[in-house]
Structures are given as C-alpha cells and as structure tokens.
PDB file of C-alpha atoms in Angstrom:
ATOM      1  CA  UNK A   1     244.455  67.638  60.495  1.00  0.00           C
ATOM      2  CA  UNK A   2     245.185  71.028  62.217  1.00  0.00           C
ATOM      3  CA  UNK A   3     248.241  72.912  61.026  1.00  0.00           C
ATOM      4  CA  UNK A   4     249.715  75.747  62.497  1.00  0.00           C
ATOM      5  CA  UNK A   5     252.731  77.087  60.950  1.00  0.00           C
ATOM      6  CA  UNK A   6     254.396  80.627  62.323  1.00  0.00           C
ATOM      7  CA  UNK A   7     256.485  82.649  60.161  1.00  0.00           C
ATOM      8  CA  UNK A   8     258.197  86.217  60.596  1.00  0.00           C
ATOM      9  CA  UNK A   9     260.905  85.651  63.151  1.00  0.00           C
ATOM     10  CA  UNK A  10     264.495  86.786  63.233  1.00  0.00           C
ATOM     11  CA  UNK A  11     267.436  88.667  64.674  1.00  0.00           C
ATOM     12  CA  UNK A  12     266.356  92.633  65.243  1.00  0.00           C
ATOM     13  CA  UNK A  13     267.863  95.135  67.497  1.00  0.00           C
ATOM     14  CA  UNK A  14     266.457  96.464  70.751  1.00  0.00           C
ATOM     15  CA  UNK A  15     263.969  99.161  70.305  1.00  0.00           C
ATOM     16  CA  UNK A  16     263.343  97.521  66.555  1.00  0.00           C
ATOM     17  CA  UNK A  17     259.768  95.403  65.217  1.00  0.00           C
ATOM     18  CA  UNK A  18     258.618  92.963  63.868  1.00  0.00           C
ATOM     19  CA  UNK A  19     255.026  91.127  62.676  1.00  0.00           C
ATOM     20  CA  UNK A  20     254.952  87.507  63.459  1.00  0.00           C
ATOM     21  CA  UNK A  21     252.740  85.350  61.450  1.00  0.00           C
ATOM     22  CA  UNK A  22     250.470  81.981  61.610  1.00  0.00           C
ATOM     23  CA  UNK A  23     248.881  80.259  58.800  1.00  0.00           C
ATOM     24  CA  UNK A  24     245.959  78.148  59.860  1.00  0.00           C
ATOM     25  CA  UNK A  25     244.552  74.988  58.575  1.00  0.00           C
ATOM     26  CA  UNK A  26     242.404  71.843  58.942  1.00  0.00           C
ATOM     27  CA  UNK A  27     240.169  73.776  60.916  1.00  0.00           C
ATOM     28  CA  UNK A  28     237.534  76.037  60.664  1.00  0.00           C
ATOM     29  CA  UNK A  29     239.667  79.412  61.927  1.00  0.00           C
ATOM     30  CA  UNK A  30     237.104  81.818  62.196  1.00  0.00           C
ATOM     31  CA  UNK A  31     235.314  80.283  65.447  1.00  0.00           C
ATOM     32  CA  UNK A  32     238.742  79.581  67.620  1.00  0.00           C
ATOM     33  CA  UNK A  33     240.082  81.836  70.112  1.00  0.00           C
ATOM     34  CA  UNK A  34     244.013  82.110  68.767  1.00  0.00           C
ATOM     35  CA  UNK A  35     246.542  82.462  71.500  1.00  0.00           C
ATOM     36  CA  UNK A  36     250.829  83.356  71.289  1.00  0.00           C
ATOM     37  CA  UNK A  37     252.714  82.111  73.884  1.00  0.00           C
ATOM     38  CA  UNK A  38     256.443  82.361  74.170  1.00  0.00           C
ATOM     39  CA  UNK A  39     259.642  80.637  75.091  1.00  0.00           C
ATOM     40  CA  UNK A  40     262.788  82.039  76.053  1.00  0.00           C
ATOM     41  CA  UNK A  41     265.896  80.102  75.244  1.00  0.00           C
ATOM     42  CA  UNK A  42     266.012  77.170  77.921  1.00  0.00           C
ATOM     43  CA  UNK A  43     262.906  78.659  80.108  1.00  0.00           C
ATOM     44  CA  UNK A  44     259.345  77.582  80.704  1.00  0.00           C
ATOM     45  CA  UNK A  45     256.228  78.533  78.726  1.00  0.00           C
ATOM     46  CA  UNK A  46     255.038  82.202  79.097  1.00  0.00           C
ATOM     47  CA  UNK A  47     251.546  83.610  77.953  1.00  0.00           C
ATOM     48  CA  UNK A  48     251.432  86.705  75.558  1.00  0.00           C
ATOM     49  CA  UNK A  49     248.176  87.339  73.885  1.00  0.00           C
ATOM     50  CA  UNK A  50     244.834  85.783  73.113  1.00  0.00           C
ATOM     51  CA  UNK A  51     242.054  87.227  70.617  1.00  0.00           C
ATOM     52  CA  UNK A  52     238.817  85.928  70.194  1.00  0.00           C
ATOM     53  CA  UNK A  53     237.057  84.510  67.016  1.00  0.00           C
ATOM     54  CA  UNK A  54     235.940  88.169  66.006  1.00  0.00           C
ATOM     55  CA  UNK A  55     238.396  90.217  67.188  1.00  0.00           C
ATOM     56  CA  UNK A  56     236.202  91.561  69.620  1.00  0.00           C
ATOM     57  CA  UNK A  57     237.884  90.378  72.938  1.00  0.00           C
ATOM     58  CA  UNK A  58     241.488  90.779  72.935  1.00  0.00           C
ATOM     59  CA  UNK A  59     244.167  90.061  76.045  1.00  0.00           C
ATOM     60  CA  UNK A  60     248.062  91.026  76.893  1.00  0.00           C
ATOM     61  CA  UNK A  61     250.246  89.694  79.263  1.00  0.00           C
ATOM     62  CA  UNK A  62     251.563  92.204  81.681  1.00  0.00           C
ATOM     63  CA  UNK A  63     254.933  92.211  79.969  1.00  0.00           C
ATOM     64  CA  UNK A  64     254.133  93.130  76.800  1.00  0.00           C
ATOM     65  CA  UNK A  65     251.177  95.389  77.174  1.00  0.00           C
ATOM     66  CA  UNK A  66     251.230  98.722  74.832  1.00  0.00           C
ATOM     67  CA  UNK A  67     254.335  97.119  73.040  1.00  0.00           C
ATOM     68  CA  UNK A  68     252.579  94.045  71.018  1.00  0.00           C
ATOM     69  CA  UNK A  69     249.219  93.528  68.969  1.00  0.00           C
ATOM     70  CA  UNK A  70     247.420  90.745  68.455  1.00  0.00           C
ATOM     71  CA  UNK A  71     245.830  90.671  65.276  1.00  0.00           C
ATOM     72  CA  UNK A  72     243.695  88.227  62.788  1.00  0.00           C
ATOM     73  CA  UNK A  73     242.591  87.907  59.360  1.00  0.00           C
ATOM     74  CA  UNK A  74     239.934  85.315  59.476  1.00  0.00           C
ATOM     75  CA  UNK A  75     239.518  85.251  55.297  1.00  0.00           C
ATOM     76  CA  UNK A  76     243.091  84.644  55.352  1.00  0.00           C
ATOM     77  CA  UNK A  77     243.052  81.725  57.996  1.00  0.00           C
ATOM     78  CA  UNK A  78     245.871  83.644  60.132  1.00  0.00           C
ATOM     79  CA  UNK A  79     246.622  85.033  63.161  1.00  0.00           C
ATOM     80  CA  UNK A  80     249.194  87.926  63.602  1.00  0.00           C
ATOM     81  CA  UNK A  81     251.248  89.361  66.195  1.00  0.00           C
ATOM     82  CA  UNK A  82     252.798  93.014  66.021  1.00  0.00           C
ATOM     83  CA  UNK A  83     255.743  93.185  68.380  1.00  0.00           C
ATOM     84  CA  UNK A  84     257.597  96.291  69.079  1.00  0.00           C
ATOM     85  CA  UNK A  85     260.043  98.166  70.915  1.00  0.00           C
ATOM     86  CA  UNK A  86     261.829  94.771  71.128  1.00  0.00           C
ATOM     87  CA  UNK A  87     263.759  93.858  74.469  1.00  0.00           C
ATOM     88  CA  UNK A  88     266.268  91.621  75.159  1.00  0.00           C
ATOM     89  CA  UNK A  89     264.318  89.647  77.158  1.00  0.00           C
ATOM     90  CA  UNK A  90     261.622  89.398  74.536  1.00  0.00           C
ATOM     91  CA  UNK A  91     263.977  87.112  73.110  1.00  0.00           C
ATOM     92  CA  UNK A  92     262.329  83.356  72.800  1.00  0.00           C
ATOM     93  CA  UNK A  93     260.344  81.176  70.510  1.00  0.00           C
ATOM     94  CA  UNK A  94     256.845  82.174  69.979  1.00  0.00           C
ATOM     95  CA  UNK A  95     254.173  80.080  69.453  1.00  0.00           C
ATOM     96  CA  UNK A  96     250.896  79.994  68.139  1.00  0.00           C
ATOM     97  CA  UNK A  97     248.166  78.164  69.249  1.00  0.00           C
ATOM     98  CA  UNK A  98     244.485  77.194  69.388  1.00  0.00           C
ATOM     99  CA  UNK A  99     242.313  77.431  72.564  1.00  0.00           C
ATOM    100  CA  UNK A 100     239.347  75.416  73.408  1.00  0.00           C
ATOM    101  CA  UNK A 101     236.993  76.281  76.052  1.00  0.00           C
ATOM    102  CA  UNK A 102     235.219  73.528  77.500  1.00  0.00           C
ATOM    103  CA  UNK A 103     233.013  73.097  80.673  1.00  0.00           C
ATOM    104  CA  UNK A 104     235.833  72.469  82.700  1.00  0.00           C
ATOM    105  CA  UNK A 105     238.521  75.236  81.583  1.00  0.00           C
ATOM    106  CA  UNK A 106     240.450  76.596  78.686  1.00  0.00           C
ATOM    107  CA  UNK A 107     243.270  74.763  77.219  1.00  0.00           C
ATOM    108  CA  UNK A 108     245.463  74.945  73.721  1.00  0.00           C
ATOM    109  CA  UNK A 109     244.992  72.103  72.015  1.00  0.00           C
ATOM    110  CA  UNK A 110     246.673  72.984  68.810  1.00  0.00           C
ATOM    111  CA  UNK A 111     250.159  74.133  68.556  1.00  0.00           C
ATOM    112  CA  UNK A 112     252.552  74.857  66.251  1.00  0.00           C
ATOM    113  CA  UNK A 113     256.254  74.521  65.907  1.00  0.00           C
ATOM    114  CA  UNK A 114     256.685  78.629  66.649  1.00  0.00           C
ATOM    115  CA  UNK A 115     259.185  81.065  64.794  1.00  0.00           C
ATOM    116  CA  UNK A 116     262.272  82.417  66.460  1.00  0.00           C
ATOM    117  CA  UNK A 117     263.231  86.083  67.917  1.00  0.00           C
ATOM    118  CA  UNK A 118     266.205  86.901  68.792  1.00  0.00           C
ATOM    119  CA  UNK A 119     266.849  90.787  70.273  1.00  0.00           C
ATOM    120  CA  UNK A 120     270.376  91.668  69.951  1.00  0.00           C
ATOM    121  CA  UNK A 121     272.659  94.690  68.927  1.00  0.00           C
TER     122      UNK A 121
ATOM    123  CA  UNK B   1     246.129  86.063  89.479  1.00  0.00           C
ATOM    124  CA  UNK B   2     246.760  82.308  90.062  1.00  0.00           C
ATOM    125  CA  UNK B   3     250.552  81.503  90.538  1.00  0.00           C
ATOM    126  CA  UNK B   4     250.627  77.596  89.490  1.00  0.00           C
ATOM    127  CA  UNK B   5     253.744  75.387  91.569  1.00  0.00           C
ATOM    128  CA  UNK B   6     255.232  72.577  90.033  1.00  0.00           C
ATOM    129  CA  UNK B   7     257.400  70.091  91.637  1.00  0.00           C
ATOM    130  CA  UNK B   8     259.947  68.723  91.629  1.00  0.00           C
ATOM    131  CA  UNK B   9     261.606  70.693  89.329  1.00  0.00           C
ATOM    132  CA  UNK B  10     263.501  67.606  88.114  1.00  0.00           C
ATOM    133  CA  UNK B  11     262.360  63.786  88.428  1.00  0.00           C
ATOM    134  CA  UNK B  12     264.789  61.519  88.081  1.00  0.00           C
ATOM    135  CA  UNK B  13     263.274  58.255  86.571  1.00  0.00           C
ATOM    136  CA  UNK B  14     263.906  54.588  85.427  1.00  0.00           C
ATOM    137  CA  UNK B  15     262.418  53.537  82.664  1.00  0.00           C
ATOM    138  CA  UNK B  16     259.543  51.179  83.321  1.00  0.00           C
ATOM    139  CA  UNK B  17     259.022  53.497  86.710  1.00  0.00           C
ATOM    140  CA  UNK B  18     256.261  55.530  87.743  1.00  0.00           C
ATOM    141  CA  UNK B  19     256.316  59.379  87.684  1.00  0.00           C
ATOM    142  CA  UNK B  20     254.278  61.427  89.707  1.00  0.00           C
ATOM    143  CA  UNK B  21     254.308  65.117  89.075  1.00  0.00           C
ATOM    144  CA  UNK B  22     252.727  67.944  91.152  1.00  0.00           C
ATOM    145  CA  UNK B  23     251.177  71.280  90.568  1.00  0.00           C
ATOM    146  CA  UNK B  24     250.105  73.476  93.055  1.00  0.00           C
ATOM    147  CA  UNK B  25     247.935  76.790  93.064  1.00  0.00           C
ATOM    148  CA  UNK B  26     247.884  79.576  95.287  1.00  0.00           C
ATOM    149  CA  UNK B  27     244.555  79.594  95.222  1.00  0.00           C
ATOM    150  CA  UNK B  28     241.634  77.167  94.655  1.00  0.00           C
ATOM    151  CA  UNK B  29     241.041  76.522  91.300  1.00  0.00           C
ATOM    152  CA  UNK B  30     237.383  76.587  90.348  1.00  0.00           C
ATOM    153  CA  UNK B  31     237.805  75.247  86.525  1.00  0.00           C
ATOM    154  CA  UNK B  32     240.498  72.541  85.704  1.00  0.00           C
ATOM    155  CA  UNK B  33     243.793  72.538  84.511  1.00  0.00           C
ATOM    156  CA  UNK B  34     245.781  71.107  81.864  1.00  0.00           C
ATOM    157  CA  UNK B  35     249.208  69.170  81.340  1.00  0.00           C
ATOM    158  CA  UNK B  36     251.336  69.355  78.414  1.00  0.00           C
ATOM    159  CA  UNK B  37     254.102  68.012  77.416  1.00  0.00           C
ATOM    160  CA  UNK B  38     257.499  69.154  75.699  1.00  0.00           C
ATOM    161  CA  UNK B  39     260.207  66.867  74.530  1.00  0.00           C
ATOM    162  CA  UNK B  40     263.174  68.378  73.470  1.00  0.00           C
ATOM    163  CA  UNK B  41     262.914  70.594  70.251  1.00  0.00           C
ATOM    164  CA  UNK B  42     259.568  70.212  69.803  1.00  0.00           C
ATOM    165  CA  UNK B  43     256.595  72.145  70.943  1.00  0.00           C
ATOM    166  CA  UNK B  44     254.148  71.833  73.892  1.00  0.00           C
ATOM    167  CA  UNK B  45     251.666  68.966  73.632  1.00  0.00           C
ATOM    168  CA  UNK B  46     248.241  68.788  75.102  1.00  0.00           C
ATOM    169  CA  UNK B  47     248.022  65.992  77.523  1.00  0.00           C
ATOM    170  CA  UNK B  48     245.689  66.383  79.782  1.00  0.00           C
ATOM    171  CA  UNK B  49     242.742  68.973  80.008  1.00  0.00           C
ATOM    172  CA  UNK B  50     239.588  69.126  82.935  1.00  0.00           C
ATOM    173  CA  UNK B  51     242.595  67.949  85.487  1.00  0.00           C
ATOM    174  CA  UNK B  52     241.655  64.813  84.375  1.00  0.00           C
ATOM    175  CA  UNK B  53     240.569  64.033  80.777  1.00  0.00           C
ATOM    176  CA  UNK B  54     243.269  63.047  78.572  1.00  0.00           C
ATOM    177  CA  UNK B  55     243.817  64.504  74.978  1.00  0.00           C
ATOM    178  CA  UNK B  56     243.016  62.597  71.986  1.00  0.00           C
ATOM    179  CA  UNK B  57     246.024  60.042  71.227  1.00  0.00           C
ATOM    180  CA  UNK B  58     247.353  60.328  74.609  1.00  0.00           C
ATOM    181  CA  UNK B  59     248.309  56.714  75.951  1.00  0.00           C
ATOM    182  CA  UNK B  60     246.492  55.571  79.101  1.00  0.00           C
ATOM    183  CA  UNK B  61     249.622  55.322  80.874  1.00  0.00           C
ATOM    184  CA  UNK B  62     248.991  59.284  81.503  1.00  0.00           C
ATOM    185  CA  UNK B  63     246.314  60.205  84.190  1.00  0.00           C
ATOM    186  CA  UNK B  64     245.238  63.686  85.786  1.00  0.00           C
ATOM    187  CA  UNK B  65     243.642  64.229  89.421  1.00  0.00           C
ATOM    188  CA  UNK B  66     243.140  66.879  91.776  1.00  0.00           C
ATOM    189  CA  UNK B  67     241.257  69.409  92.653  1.00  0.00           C
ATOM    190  CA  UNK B  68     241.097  72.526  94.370  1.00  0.00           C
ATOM    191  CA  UNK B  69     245.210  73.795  94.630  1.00  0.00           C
ATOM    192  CA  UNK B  70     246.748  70.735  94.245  1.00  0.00           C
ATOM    193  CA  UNK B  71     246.798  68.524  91.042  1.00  0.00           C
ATOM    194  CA  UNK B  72     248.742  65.611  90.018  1.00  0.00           C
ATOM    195  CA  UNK B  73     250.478  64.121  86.660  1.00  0.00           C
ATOM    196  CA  UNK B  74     250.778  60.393  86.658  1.00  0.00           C
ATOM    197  CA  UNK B  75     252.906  58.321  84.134  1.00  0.00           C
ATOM    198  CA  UNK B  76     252.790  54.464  84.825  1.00  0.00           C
ATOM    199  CA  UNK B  77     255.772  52.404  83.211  1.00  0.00           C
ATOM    200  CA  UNK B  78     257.745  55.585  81.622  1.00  0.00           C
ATOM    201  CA  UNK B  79     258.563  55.044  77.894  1.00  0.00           C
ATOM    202  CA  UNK B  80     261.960  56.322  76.584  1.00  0.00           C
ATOM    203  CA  UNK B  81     259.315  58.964  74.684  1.00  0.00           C
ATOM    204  CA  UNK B  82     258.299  60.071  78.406  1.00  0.00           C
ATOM    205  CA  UNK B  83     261.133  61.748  79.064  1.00  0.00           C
ATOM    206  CA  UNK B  84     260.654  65.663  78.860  1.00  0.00           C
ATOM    207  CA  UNK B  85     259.412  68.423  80.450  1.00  0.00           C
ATOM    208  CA  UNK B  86     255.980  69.060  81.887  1.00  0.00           C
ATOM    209  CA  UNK B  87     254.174  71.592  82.646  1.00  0.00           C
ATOM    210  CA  UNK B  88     250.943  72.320  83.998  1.00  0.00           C
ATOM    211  CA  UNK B  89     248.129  75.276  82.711  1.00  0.00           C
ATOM    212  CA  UNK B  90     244.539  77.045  83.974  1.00  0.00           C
ATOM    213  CA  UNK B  91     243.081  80.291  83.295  1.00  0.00           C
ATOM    214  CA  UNK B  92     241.770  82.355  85.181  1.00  0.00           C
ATOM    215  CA  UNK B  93     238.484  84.692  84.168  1.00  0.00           C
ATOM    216  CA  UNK B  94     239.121  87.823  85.284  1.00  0.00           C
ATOM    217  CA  UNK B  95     241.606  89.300  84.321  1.00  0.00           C
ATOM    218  CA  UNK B  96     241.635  87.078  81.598  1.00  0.00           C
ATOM    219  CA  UNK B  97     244.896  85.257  81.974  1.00  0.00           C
ATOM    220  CA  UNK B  98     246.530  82.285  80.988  1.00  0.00           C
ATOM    221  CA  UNK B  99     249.224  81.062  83.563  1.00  0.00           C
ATOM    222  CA  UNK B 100     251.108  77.954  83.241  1.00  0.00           C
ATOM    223  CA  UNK B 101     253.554  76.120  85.747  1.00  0.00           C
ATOM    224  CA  UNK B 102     257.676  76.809  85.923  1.00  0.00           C
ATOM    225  CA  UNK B 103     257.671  72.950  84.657  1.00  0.00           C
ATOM    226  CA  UNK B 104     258.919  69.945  85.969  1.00  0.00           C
ATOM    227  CA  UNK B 105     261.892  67.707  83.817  1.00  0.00           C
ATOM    228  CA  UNK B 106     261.749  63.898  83.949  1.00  0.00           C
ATOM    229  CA  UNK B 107     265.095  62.711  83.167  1.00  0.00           C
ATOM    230  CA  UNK B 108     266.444  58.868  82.608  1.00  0.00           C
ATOM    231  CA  UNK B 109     268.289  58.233  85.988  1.00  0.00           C
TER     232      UNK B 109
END
C-alpha cells in the first residue's frame, strides 16, 4: 500500500525557513515524479513543485520561484521541500504527492495527509 | 497557461440526488483531466483521471466526460460520504504546470 507521510511543518516568522519532509513507501520511489501542492486555510488546492525520478527535471509555481527547493533522496525513499523567506500567504497545508503520467494526462494518484505551516510574527 | 472553471461553486444536494459538476478551460485541452475529491479534514482523493477513467476503488456511481474546454463530474444517488468538495486538475506541457480548478462544494440541502 502507498504511504506518504510529510513531516517538518510549524509556526515560523515571515522572512524565516523551513525543510518540509515526505517519507515514501509501498512503492518503488525512485521511478515517480514527486509533486507538493499546498492548501491555504479554507482555500482550494494550489500547485508548488514537481521533480522528476532523477532529479533531472525540476518545476516551480510562479509564486514561489527562487524562494523554495524541491529536493529528493531516492536511497532514503523521500522527497524534500526547502521553503524560505516565508510569507504570510505561504501559510497552508502542504502536501505531498505522487504523479502518474499516462497516455491521457498527468494526475496524483497518491497523497498524503500533508504537514502544516503557519507564517506569523 | 490553462485557467480551469468550476461551477457552481456550491451544489446544494439531497441525498439519493444526482450531482453534476462542471469544469471549464480557457482553452482546449489536448490531454485529459482529473477529479478529486476532498471531504472535510482529509486530503485530496483521486477520482477520476483521462476525463473519464475512474481511480481504483472509486464506486461506479462517479463518471467523467468531456472533452475539449468543458468537462463534467457526475455522482448518481449521492451517499452521505459524497458530500465534499471537488475539484478538477490537467497539466499543461509547456511550461510545465499543474493547474487545478477553484473547486466546487456539494452540500446536504
């Protein structure tokens, strides 16, 4: 059974970092693309950053371009993400998740039950 | 980049009722798109993927059509389960991004 399990969230003050983490299992980690998207408190579901099996191919949303880094660890089963100069509005639930690519699109099919960040002074 | 349109923002259902749930794109889409669904507290669930195919374990009362900029979710008989929000998904290849709908809510009316 795939199990995704984020880690690494909290309260931090504008301007400050953190590294979010996901363990992966019940899957074979290395050959998934690995996504994050987010969730602010009572809003829809935003798109932050996607990196490919190998680390090769790696994508930001507009909105958090030069401030985040997606990162992965393949031996370790996990997928990373390096956010800083926090923002108020970066404020939400972020969740990992698996992408599949099929003939007819790319969807998540995995997710998991994302780790909490709260920006406030 | 793709702007995806749901509506209505809120569906107000029976239960036993039928739900139909819209997504539109502002431009055509040449590779499907995907549903998921979020009940409250919980995390987004795959339902549909293709515009059409549904995930594994998803009940038959869910279906997915459309084509082109405008795609539909259908729930026959709503569940008390079915209630949540929806929203719908599609990437596009260049720039790579992944754009989902605002969401649409189906409440209990």
């Amino acid at each position: 059974e795939v199990d995704l399990v984020e880690s690494g969230g909290g309260l931090v003050k504008p301007g400050g970092s953190l590294t979010l983490s996901c363990a992966a299992s019940g899957f074979t980690f290395s050959t998934y693309t690995m996504t994050w998207v987010r969730q602010a408190p009572g809003k829809g579901l935003e798109w932050v950053s996607s990196i490919d099996s190998t680390s090769r191919f790696i994508y930001y949303s507009d909105s958090v371009q030069g401030r985040f880094s997606i990162s992965r660890d393949n031996a370790k089963n996990s997928l990373y993400l390096h956010v800083n100069s926090l923002r108020s509005d970066d404020t939400a639930r972020y969740y990992c998740a698996r992408e599949y690519t099929g003939y007819n699109g790319d969807w998540f099919d995995s997710w998991g039950q994302g780790t909490l960040v709260t920006v406030s002074s | 980049e793709t702007v995806l349109t749901q509506s209505p923002a809120t569906l107000s259902v029976s239960p036993g009722e039928s739900a139909t749930l819209s997504c539109r794109a502002s431009q055509s889409l040449r590779r499907g798109l995907a549903w998921y669904q979020q009940r409250p507290g919980q995390a987004p669930r795959l339902l549909i993927y293709g515009a059409s195919t549904r995930a594994t374990g998803v009940p038959a009362r869910f279906s997915g059509s459309g084509s082109g900029t405008l795609f539909t979710l259908t729930i026959d008989s709503l569940e008390s389960e079915d209630f949540a929000v929806y929203y719908c998904q599609h990437y596009d290849n260049w720039p790579p991004t992944w754009t989902f709908g605002q969401g649409t809510k189906v409440e209990i009316k």
